[in-house]
Amino acid sequence: MLDDDRPRPSTGLRPRSRLALAAAAAARWASQKTGRGKGSMIGGLIALKIDSSLLGELGRGKRTVIITGTNGKSTTTRMTAAALASLGEVASQADGANMDAGIVAALSLHRDAKLAALEVDELHVPHVSDAVHPAAIVLLNLSRDQLDRVGEINMIERRLREGIAAHPQATIIANCDDVLVSSAAYDAPKVVWVAAGAGWANDSVSCPRSGEPIVREGDHWYSPGIDFERPTPDWWFDDSHVYGPDGFSHPMELAVPGKANRGNATQAIAAAVTMGADPAAATAAVGTVGEVAGRYGVHQIGPHRVRMLLAKNPAGWQEAMSMIDQDAEGLVIAVNGQVPDGEDLSWLWDVRFEAFENIQVVAAGERATDLGVRLLYAGAEHTTIADPLAAIASCPPGRVEVLANYTAFRDLGIAMDRAQKGMR
């Protein structure tokens, strides 16, 4: 077995938990040896089959912050882990695996860490919180995402609100610009409010508490007739700085693009400070985070320098589209409709594809034809080439932006890695 990954005795755990971790390590080793990947997920799945209570066992003794929301979880988790690193080793996922198996895998690889920054799927927050008893929970944003799996967004808000109520010891770091997030956190005894922005408001036109229309006046919003309005932020940001309690102000320079990521960084800083980090050191640390599980990564494929952007739902697509360099030589938009993406692609009609005027657009992916129809109605000139690699090759030499949903992003990343190896 690999020296770094062979099964080792796990002290302080029940015999069943030790057996589960040994089996997980063996599965990781086998996956790596056979070239099937890092093996973290299969290891976590096997471990949980052997010991269903392993998540709680591994979380015991750690001060944990949970990061959740519809968009920005992986980036904010990476930023939070970086900001906490000055306090000691931090257990966290490197690959965005945010359900139980991925969380178990991350914790099992960092047994000695006293801190954890865990990305958690919105639906899993209540039971993960029950297992790890978090010191803090970061709520980023809530919007429609995979209705065939997740369901209506107001149901998610209610589930989060109930989960937060069950853990009054946790400090909630919540985006006060997001109506649904504010509702989930509003009654919690300890809340740090962050003005992290809300570029997408289409899913919060009515109050989740009363059903009445939300009234918006500039940055402020409120629900008529009840005590529910935008809280006063403790943290906020602008184009150059981040601001916090007690007059804190510090330049904030990021390696990742977009206003949404400045909001993510501000929430990561607020979470790290809540956990005991120095605010200036935390601000510097979030600026070191660049490529996140392939997001924003750049690949040289023949004459094309390809930058990868990921989007998974209307809010995410709208934000990612604002990051596209309109001066690039080409734009490939790749859409699949597999189970992890959500098989219902009707959300394509909520995304404003009318923005592309001076850039060559190629529709790609398994659902390239569906995307092509949407682009046609948007008046965006385009060609349709289903194979994303071939779509990239069709663009003029130079910089190519790629915007893809989950499985299209994953599969294209694998294909580009193989292509790059073949060119060496």
CSV table of C-alpha atoms in Angstrom, one decimal:
chain,number,residue,atom,x,y,z
A,1,MET,CA,0.0,0.0,0.0
A,2,LEU,CA,1.0,3.6,-0.4
A,3,ASP,CA,3.1,4.8,2.6
A,4,ASP,CA,0.9,7.8,3.2
A,5,ASP,CA,-2.4,6.0,2.9
A,6,ARG,CA,-2.1,2.6,4.4
A,7,PRO,CA,-4.5,1.6,7.2
A,8,ARG,CA,-3.2,2.6,10.6
A,9,PRO,CA,-4.6,2.0,14.1
A,10,SER,CA,-7.2,4.6,15.1
A,11,THR,CA,-7.0,5.2,18.8
A,12,GLY,CA,-9.9,6.7,20.8
A,13,LEU,CA,-12.6,5.1,18.5
A,14,ARG,CA,-14.9,2.2,19.0
A,15,PRO,CA,-13.7,-1.1,17.3
A,16,ARG,CA,-16.4,-0.8,14.6
A,17,SER,CA,-15.2,2.8,13.8
A,18,ARG,CA,-11.6,1.6,13.6
A,19,LEU,CA,-12.6,-1.2,11.3
A,20,ALA,CA,-14.5,1.3,9.1
A,21,LEU,CA,-11.5,3.6,8.8
A,22,ALA,CA,-9.2,0.7,7.9
A,23,ALA,CA,-11.6,-0.5,5.2
A,24,ALA,CA,-11.8,3.1,3.9
A,25,ALA,CA,-8.0,3.4,3.7
A,26,ALA,CA,-7.8,0.1,1.9
A,27,ALA,CA,-10.4,1.2,-0.6
A,28,ARG,CA,-8.6,4.5,-1.3
A,29,TRP,CA,-5.4,2.6,-1.9
A,30,ALA,CA,-7.0,0.2,-4.3
A,31,SER,CA,-8.7,3.1,-6.2
A,32,GLN,CA,-5.4,4.9,-6.6
A,33,LYS,CA,-3.5,1.8,-7.6
A,34,THR,CA,-6.0,0.9,-10.3
A,35,GLY,CA,-6.1,4.5,-11.6
A,36,ARG,CA,-9.7,5.0,-10.8
A,37,GLY,CA,-9.1,8.3,-8.8
A,38,LYS,CA,-8.2,9.4,-5.3
A,39,GLY,CA,-10.8,7.0,-3.8
A,40,SER,CA,-12.0,9.4,-1.1
A,41,MET,CA,-15.7,8.9,-2.0
A,42,ILE,CA,-15.6,5.2,-2.2
A,43,GLY,CA,-13.7,5.1,1.0
A,44,GLY,CA,-16.3,7.2,2.8
A,45,LEU,CA,-19.2,5.2,1.4
A,46,ILE,CA,-17.6,1.9,2.6
A,47,ALA,CA,-16.8,3.4,6.0
A,48,LEU,CA,-20.4,4.5,6.5
A,49,LYS,CA,-21.7,1.1,5.5
A,50,ILE,CA,-19.6,-0.5,8.3
A,51,ASP,CA,-20.3,2.3,10.9
A,52,SER,CA,-23.3,4.5,10.3
A,53,SER,CA,-22.3,6.7,13.3
A,54,LEU,CA,-18.8,7.4,12.1
A,55,LEU,CA,-19.5,11.0,11.2
A,56,GLY,CA,-20.2,11.9,14.8
A,57,GLU,CA,-17.2,9.8,16.0
A,58,LEU,CA,-14.8,11.7,13.7
A,59,GLY,CA,-16.3,15.1,14.5
A,60,ARG,CA,-15.9,14.7,18.2
A,61,GLY,CA,-13.3,17.0,19.7
A,62,LYS,CA,-13.2,19.3,16.7
A,63,ARG,CA,-14.3,22.9,16.5
A,64,THR,CA,-16.3,22.9,13.2
A,65,VAL,CA,-17.7,25.5,10.9
A,66,ILE,CA,-20.3,24.3,8.3
A,67,ILE,CA,-20.6,26.1,5.0
A,68,THR,CA,-23.8,25.8,3.0
A,69,GLY,CA,-25.9,27.5,0.4
A,70,THR,CA,-26.9,27.1,-3.2
A,71,ASN,CA,-23.8,28.6,-4.8
A,72,GLY,CA,-20.3,29.3,-3.7
A,73,LYS,CA,-19.9,26.5,-1.1
A,74,SER,CA,-16.7,25.1,-2.4
A,75,THR,CA,-14.9,28.4,-2.9
A,76,THR,CA,-16.1,29.7,0.5
A,77,THR,CA,-15.1,26.5,2.2
A,78,ARG,CA,-11.6,26.7,0.7
A,79,MET,CA,-11.3,30.4,1.8
A,80,THR,CA,-12.6,29.6,5.3
A,81,ALA,CA,-10.0,26.7,5.7
A,82,ALA,CA,-7.3,29.0,4.5
A,83,ALA,CA,-8.3,31.7,7.0
A,84,LEU,CA,-8.4,29.2,9.8
A,85,ALA,CA,-5.0,27.7,9.0
A,86,SER,CA,-3.2,30.2,11.3
A,87,LEU,CA,-5.0,28.6,14.2
A,88,GLY,CA,-3.8,25.0,13.4
A,89,GLU,CA,-4.5,22.1,11.0
A,90,VAL,CA,-7.9,22.3,9.4
A,91,ALA,CA,-9.9,19.2,8.2
A,92,SER,CA,-11.8,20.1,5.0
A,93,GLN,CA,-12.8,18.7,1.6
A,94,ALA,CA,-10.5,19.6,-1.3
A,95,ASP,CA,-12.9,18.3,-4.0
A,96,GLY,CA,-16.3,19.7,-3.1
A,97,ALA,CA,-17.8,16.3,-2.0
A,98,ASN,CA,-20.4,17.8,0.4
A,99,MET,CA,-22.6,14.8,1.4
A,100,ASP,CA,-21.9,12.3,4.2
A,101,ALA,CA,-19.4,10.1,2.4
A,102,GLY,CA,-17.3,13.1,1.3
A,103,ILE,CA,-17.4,14.7,4.8
A,104,VAL,CA,-16.4,11.4,6.4
A,105,ALA,CA,-13.5,11.0,3.9
A,106,ALA,CA,-12.2,14.5,4.8
A,107,LEU,CA,-12.4,14.0,8.5
A,108,SER,CA,-10.8,10.6,8.3
A,109,LEU,CA,-7.8,12.0,6.5
A,110,HIS,CA,-7.3,14.7,9.1
A,111,ARG,CA,-7.8,12.8,12.3
A,112,ASP,CA,-5.5,15.0,14.4
A,113,ALA,CA,-6.9,18.3,13.3
A,114,LYS,CA,-8.7,20.3,16.0
A,115,LEU,CA,-10.5,22.5,13.4
A,116,ALA,CA,-12.8,21.6,10.5
A,117,ALA,CA,-14.3,23.7,7.7
A,118,LEU,CA,-16.9,21.5,6.1
A,119,GLU,CA,-18.9,22.1,2.9
A,120,VAL,CA,-22.3,20.6,3.4
A,121,ASP,CA,-25.2,20.2,0.9
A,122,GLU,CA,-28.2,22.2,2.0
A,123,LEU,CA,-30.4,19.2,2.6
A,124,HIS,CA,-27.7,17.5,4.8
A,125,VAL,CA,-27.1,20.4,7.1
A,126,PRO,CA,-29.6,19.4,9.9
A,127,HIS,CA,-28.3,15.8,10.4
A,128,VAL,CA,-24.6,16.8,9.8
A,129,SER,CA,-25.1,19.5,12.5
A,130,ASP,CA,-26.6,16.8,14.8
A,131,ALA,CA,-23.5,14.7,14.3
A,132,VAL,CA,-20.7,17.3,14.6
A,133,HIS,CA,-22.3,20.0,16.8
A,134,PRO,CA,-20.8,23.0,14.8
A,135,ALA,CA,-19.4,26.1,16.5
A,136,ALA,CA,-20.5,28.1,13.4
A,137,ILE,CA,-22.7,27.7,10.4
A,138,VAL,CA,-22.2,29.9,7.3
A,139,LEU,CA,-25.3,30.5,5.2
A,140,LEU,CA,-24.4,31.9,1.8
A,141,ASN,CA,-27.5,32.1,-0.4
A,142,LEU,CA,-30.6,30.1,-1.4
A,143,SER,CA,-32.1,29.8,-4.8
A,144,ARG,CA,-33.7,27.1,-7.1
A,145,ASP,CA,-31.4,24.2,-7.8
A,146,GLN,CA,-32.3,20.8,-9.1
A,147,LEU,CA,-36.1,20.8,-8.4
A,148,ASP,CA,-36.2,17.1,-9.2
A,149,ARG,CA,-33.9,16.4,-6.3
A,150,VAL,CA,-34.1,19.3,-3.9
A,151,GLY,CA,-37.7,20.5,-4.2
A,152,GLU,CA,-39.0,23.9,-3.7
A,153,ILE,CA,-36.6,26.4,-2.2
A,154,ASN,CA,-39.0,27.5,0.7
A,155,MET,CA,-38.9,23.9,1.9
A,156,ILE,CA,-35.1,24.2,2.1
A,157,GLU,CA,-35.4,27.4,4.1
A,158,ARG,CA,-37.7,25.8,6.6
A,159,ARG,CA,-35.4,22.8,7.0
A,160,LEU,CA,-32.4,25.0,7.6
A,161,ARG,CA,-34.4,27.1,10.1
A,162,GLU,CA,-35.3,24.0,12.0
A,163,GLY,CA,-31.7,22.7,12.0
A,164,ILE,CA,-30.4,26.0,13.2
A,165,ALA,CA,-33.0,26.1,16.0
A,166,ALA,CA,-31.7,22.7,17.2
A,167,HIS,CA,-28.2,24.1,17.7
A,168,PRO,CA,-28.4,27.3,19.6
A,169,GLN,CA,-24.7,27.0,20.6
A,170,ALA,CA,-23.7,27.7,17.0
A,171,THR,CA,-22.9,31.2,15.7
A,172,ILE,CA,-24.6,31.8,12.4
A,173,ILE,CA,-22.8,33.8,9.7
A,174,ALA,CA,-25.6,34.8,7.4
A,175,ASN,CA,-25.9,36.8,4.3
A,176,CYS,CA,-28.4,39.6,5.2
A,177,ASP,CA,-28.9,40.5,1.5
A,178,ASP,CA,-30.5,37.2,0.8
A,179,VAL,CA,-34.1,37.1,2.1
A,180,LEU,CA,-34.3,33.3,2.4
A,181,VAL,CA,-31.0,33.1,4.3
A,182,SER,CA,-32.1,35.9,6.6
A,183,SER,CA,-35.3,34.1,7.4
A,184,ALA,CA,-33.4,30.9,8.2
A,185,ALA,CA,-31.1,32.7,10.6
A,186,TYR,CA,-33.4,35.4,11.9
A,187,ASP,CA,-34.4,33.8,15.2
A,188,ALA,CA,-31.0,32.3,16.1
A,189,PRO,CA,-29.6,33.6,19.3
A,190,LYS,CA,-26.1,34.3,17.9
A,191,VAL,CA,-25.9,35.7,14.3
A,192,VAL,CA,-23.1,37.6,12.5
A,193,TRP,CA,-24.7,39.4,9.6
A,194,VAL,CA,-22.7,39.9,6.4
A,195,ALA,CA,-23.7,42.1,3.4
A,196,ALA,CA,-22.5,39.5,0.9
A,197,GLY,CA,-24.8,40.6,-2.0
A,198,ALA,CA,-27.7,39.0,-3.8
A,199,GLY,CA,-27.4,39.2,-7.5
A,200,TRP,CA,-30.3,36.9,-8.0
A,201,ALA,CA,-33.6,37.9,-6.3
A,202,ASN,CA,-36.1,36.0,-8.5
A,203,ASP,CA,-36.6,33.3,-5.9
A,204,SER,CA,-37.4,35.7,-3.0
A,205,VAL,CA,-40.1,38.0,-4.3
A,206,SER,CA,-42.4,36.9,-1.5
A,207,CYS,CA,-41.8,36.6,2.2
A,208,PRO,CA,-41.0,33.0,3.3
A,209,ARG,CA,-42.7,33.8,6.7
A,210,SER,CA,-45.9,35.6,5.7
A,211,GLY,CA,-46.3,35.1,1.9
A,212,GLU,CA,-46.6,38.8,1.4
A,213,PRO,CA,-44.5,40.5,-1.3
A,214,ILE,CA,-41.0,41.6,-0.3
A,215,VAL,CA,-40.6,45.4,-0.6
A,216,ARG,CA,-37.1,46.5,-1.8
A,217,GLU,CA,-35.8,50.0,-1.3
A,218,GLY,CA,-32.2,50.2,-2.5
A,219,ASP,CA,-30.1,47.7,-0.5
A,220,HIS,CA,-32.9,47.5,2.2
A,221,TRP,CA,-35.8,45.0,2.0
A,222,TYR,CA,-38.7,44.3,4.4
A,223,SER,CA,-41.8,42.2,4.7
A,224,PRO,CA,-44.9,44.4,5.3
A,225,GLY,CA,-46.9,43.8,8.5
A,226,ILE,CA,-44.4,41.6,10.3
A,227,ASP,CA,-41.1,42.0,12.1
A,228,PHE,CA,-38.9,40.8,9.3
A,229,GLU,CA,-36.5,43.1,7.5
A,230,ARG,CA,-32.9,43.3,6.3
A,231,PRO,CA,-30.6,43.1,9.3
A,232,THR,CA,-27.9,45.7,9.8
A,233,PRO,CA,-24.6,44.0,8.6
A,234,ASP,CA,-21.7,43.5,10.9
A,235,TRP,CA,-19.4,42.9,7.9
A,236,TRP,CA,-19.4,44.3,4.3
A,237,PHE,CA,-17.1,44.9,1.4
A,238,ASP,CA,-16.5,47.2,-1.6
A,239,ASP,CA,-14.3,47.0,-4.7
A,240,SER,CA,-11.1,47.3,-2.7
A,241,HIS,CA,-11.7,46.7,1.1
A,242,VAL,CA,-13.5,44.5,3.6
A,243,TYR,CA,-15.0,46.1,6.7
A,244,GLY,CA,-16.0,44.6,10.0
A,245,PRO,CA,-16.8,45.3,13.7
A,246,ASP,CA,-14.9,47.8,15.8
A,247,GLY,CA,-13.9,49.9,12.8
A,248,PHE,CA,-12.0,47.0,11.1
A,249,SER,CA,-11.0,47.9,7.5
A,250,HIS,CA,-8.4,46.1,5.3
A,251,PRO,CA,-7.6,45.9,1.6
A,252,MET,CA,-9.0,42.6,0.1
A,253,GLU,CA,-7.3,41.4,-3.1
A,254,LEU,CA,-8.6,38.0,-4.4
A,255,ALA,CA,-7.2,35.5,-6.9
A,256,VAL,CA,-10.7,34.5,-8.0
A,257,PRO,CA,-13.0,36.7,-10.1
A,258,GLY,CA,-16.4,38.2,-9.6
A,259,LYS,CA,-18.4,40.3,-7.1
A,260,ALA,CA,-20.0,37.1,-5.7
A,261,ASN,CA,-16.6,35.8,-4.7
A,262,ARG,CA,-15.9,39.0,-2.8
A,263,GLY,CA,-19.1,38.3,-0.8
A,264,ASN,CA,-18.0,34.7,-0.3
A,265,ALA,CA,-14.6,35.9,1.0
A,266,THR,CA,-16.2,38.4,3.4
A,267,GLN,CA,-18.3,35.6,4.9
A,268,ALA,CA,-15.2,33.3,5.1
A,269,ILE,CA,-13.4,36.1,7.0
A,270,ALA,CA,-16.3,36.6,9.3
A,271,ALA,CA,-16.5,32.9,10.0
A,272,ALA,CA,-12.8,32.6,10.7
A,273,VAL,CA,-12.8,35.6,13.1
A,274,THR,CA,-15.8,34.1,14.9
A,275,MET,CA,-13.6,31.0,15.4
A,276,GLY,CA,-10.7,33.1,16.8
A,277,ALA,CA,-8.7,34.1,13.7
A,278,ASP,CA,-7.0,37.5,13.4
A,279,PRO,CA,-9.1,39.5,10.9
A,280,ALA,CA,-6.1,41.0,9.0
A,281,ALA,CA,-4.5,37.6,8.7
A,282,ALA,CA,-7.8,36.0,7.6
A,283,THR,CA,-8.2,38.7,4.9
A,284,ALA,CA,-4.7,38.0,3.6
A,285,ALA,CA,-5.4,34.2,3.6
A,286,VAL,CA,-8.6,34.3,1.6
A,287,GLY,CA,-6.6,36.2,-1.1
A,288,THR,CA,-4.4,33.1,-1.6
A,289,VAL,CA,-7.2,30.9,-2.8
A,290,GLY,CA,-7.2,30.5,-6.6
A,291,GLU,CA,-8.3,27.4,-8.5
A,292,VAL,CA,-11.0,25.5,-6.6
A,293,ALA,CA,-11.6,21.9,-7.7
A,294,GLY,CA,-11.0,23.0,-11.3
A,295,ARG,CA,-13.1,26.2,-11.1
A,296,TYR,CA,-11.3,29.2,-12.7
A,297,GLY,CA,-8.5,26.8,-13.8
A,298,VAL,CA,-6.6,27.5,-17.1
A,299,HIS,CA,-5.5,24.8,-19.6
A,300,GLN,CA,-3.4,25.1,-22.7
A,301,ILE,CA,-5.0,22.8,-25.3
A,302,GLY,CA,-3.1,23.2,-28.6
A,303,PRO,CA,-3.5,26.9,-29.7
A,304,HIS,CA,-6.2,27.6,-27.2
A,305,ARG,CA,-5.8,28.9,-23.6
A,306,VAL,CA,-9.0,27.6,-21.9
A,307,ARG,CA,-10.4,29.0,-18.7
A,308,MET,CA,-13.1,26.9,-17.0
A,309,LEU,CA,-16.1,28.3,-15.2
A,310,LEU,CA,-18.8,26.2,-13.4
A,311,ALA,CA,-22.5,27.0,-13.1
A,312,LYS,CA,-25.3,24.7,-11.8
A,313,ASN,CA,-28.5,26.8,-11.6
A,314,PRO,CA,-30.0,30.1,-12.8
A,315,ALA,CA,-28.4,32.2,-10.0
A,316,GLY,CA,-25.0,30.6,-10.6
A,317,TRP,CA,-25.2,30.9,-14.4
A,318,GLN,CA,-26.1,34.6,-14.1
A,319,GLU,CA,-23.1,35.2,-11.8
A,320,ALA,CA,-20.7,33.1,-13.9
A,321,MET,CA,-21.8,34.9,-17.1
A,322,SER,CA,-20.7,38.2,-15.5
A,323,MET,CA,-17.2,36.8,-15.2
A,324,ILE,CA,-16.8,36.0,-18.9
A,325,ASP,CA,-14.2,37.9,-20.8
A,326,GLN,CA,-16.1,39.3,-23.8
A,327,ASP,CA,-12.7,40.0,-25.5
A,328,ALA,CA,-11.9,36.3,-25.6
A,329,GLU,CA,-11.6,34.6,-29.0
A,330,GLY,CA,-14.4,32.1,-28.2
A,331,LEU,CA,-17.0,31.0,-25.7
A,332,VAL,CA,-18.1,27.4,-25.3
A,333,ILE,CA,-21.2,26.7,-23.2
A,334,ALA,CA,-21.5,23.0,-22.3
A,335,VAL,CA,-24.7,21.6,-20.8
A,336,ASN,CA,-25.5,18.1,-19.7
A,337,GLY,CA,-28.7,16.8,-18.2
A,338,GLN,CA,-27.6,13.9,-16.1
A,339,VAL,CA,-28.9,13.1,-12.6
A,340,PRO,CA,-26.2,15.2,-10.8
A,341,ASP,CA,-27.1,18.2,-13.0
A,342,GLY,CA,-30.9,17.8,-12.6
A,343,GLU,CA,-32.6,16.3,-15.6
A,344,ASP,CA,-35.1,19.1,-16.0
A,345,LEU,CA,-33.4,21.9,-18.0
A,346,SER,CA,-36.3,24.3,-18.1
A,347,TRP,CA,-34.2,26.7,-16.0
A,348,LEU,CA,-32.2,27.5,-19.2
A,349,TRP,CA,-35.1,29.9,-20.0
A,350,ASP,CA,-34.4,31.9,-16.8
A,351,VAL,CA,-30.8,32.7,-17.8
A,352,ARG,CA,-30.2,35.9,-19.8
A,353,PHE,CA,-28.1,34.6,-22.7
A,354,GLU,CA,-28.9,37.8,-24.6
A,355,ALA,CA,-25.6,39.3,-23.2
A,356,PHE,CA,-23.3,37.8,-25.9
A,357,GLU,CA,-22.8,40.2,-28.8
A,358,ASN,CA,-19.1,40.3,-29.7
A,359,ILE,CA,-17.9,36.8,-28.9
A,360,GLN,CA,-18.2,33.6,-30.9
A,361,VAL,CA,-20.5,31.2,-29.0
A,362,VAL,CA,-20.5,27.4,-29.4
A,363,ALA,CA,-23.3,25.3,-27.8
A,364,ALA,CA,-21.9,22.0,-26.6
A,365,GLY,CA,-22.6,19.0,-24.2
A,366,GLU,CA,-25.2,16.3,-24.2
A,367,ARG,CA,-28.0,18.8,-24.3
A,368,ALA,CA,-26.4,21.1,-26.9
A,369,THR,CA,-29.5,21.1,-29.0
A,370,ASP,CA,-31.7,22.4,-26.0
A,371,LEU,CA,-29.1,25.0,-25.3
A,372,GLY,CA,-29.0,26.0,-29.0
A,373,VAL,CA,-32.7,26.6,-29.1
A,374,ARG,CA,-32.4,28.9,-26.1
A,375,LEU,CA,-29.5,30.8,-27.6
A,376,LEU,CA,-31.6,31.1,-30.9
A,377,TYR,CA,-34.5,32.7,-29.0
A,378,ALA,CA,-32.0,34.9,-27.1
A,379,GLY,CA,-30.7,36.2,-30.4
A,380,ALA,CA,-27.1,35.0,-29.7
A,381,GLU,CA,-25.3,33.9,-32.8
A,382,HIS,CA,-23.8,30.5,-32.3
A,383,THR,CA,-22.8,27.1,-33.7
A,384,THR,CA,-23.7,23.7,-32.2
A,385,ILE,CA,-21.0,21.1,-31.6
A,386,ALA,CA,-21.9,18.5,-29.1
A,387,ASP,CA,-18.4,17.4,-28.2
A,388,PRO,CA,-16.9,20.1,-25.9
A,389,LEU,CA,-13.3,19.4,-26.9
A,390,ALA,CA,-14.3,19.7,-30.6
A,391,ALA,CA,-16.2,22.9,-29.7
A,392,ILE,CA,-13.0,24.4,-28.2
A,393,ALA,CA,-11.0,23.3,-31.3
A,394,SER,CA,-13.5,25.1,-33.5
A,395,CYS,CA,-12.8,28.5,-31.9
A,396,PRO,CA,-10.1,30.8,-33.3
A,397,PRO,CA,-6.7,30.4,-31.7
A,398,GLY,CA,-6.2,32.3,-28.4
A,399,ARG,CA,-8.3,32.6,-25.3
A,400,VAL,CA,-11.4,30.5,-24.9
A,401,GLU,CA,-13.9,30.8,-22.0
A,402,VAL,CA,-15.8,27.6,-21.1
A,403,LEU,CA,-19.0,27.8,-19.0
A,404,ALA,CA,-20.3,24.4,-18.1
A,405,ASN,CA,-22.7,22.7,-15.7
A,406,TYR,CA,-21.6,20.0,-13.3
A,407,THR,CA,-21.1,16.8,-15.3
A,408,ALA,CA,-20.1,18.7,-18.4
A,409,PHE,CA,-17.5,20.5,-16.4
A,410,ARG,CA,-16.3,17.3,-14.8
A,411,ASP,CA,-16.1,15.3,-18.0
A,412,LEU,CA,-14.4,18.1,-20.0
A,413,GLY,CA,-11.8,18.5,-17.2
A,414,ILE,CA,-11.0,14.8,-17.5
A,415,ALA,CA,-10.9,15.0,-21.3
A,416,MET,CA,-8.6,18.0,-21.2
A,417,ASP,CA,-6.2,16.4,-18.8
A,418,ARG,CA,-5.9,13.4,-21.2
A,419,ALA,CA,-5.4,15.7,-24.1
A,420,GLN,CA,-2.7,17.6,-22.3
A,421,LYS,CA,-0.9,14.4,-21.4
A,422,GLY,CA,-1.1,13.2,-25.0
A,423,MET,CA,0.6,16.4,-26.2
A,424,ARG,CA,3.6,15.9,-24.0
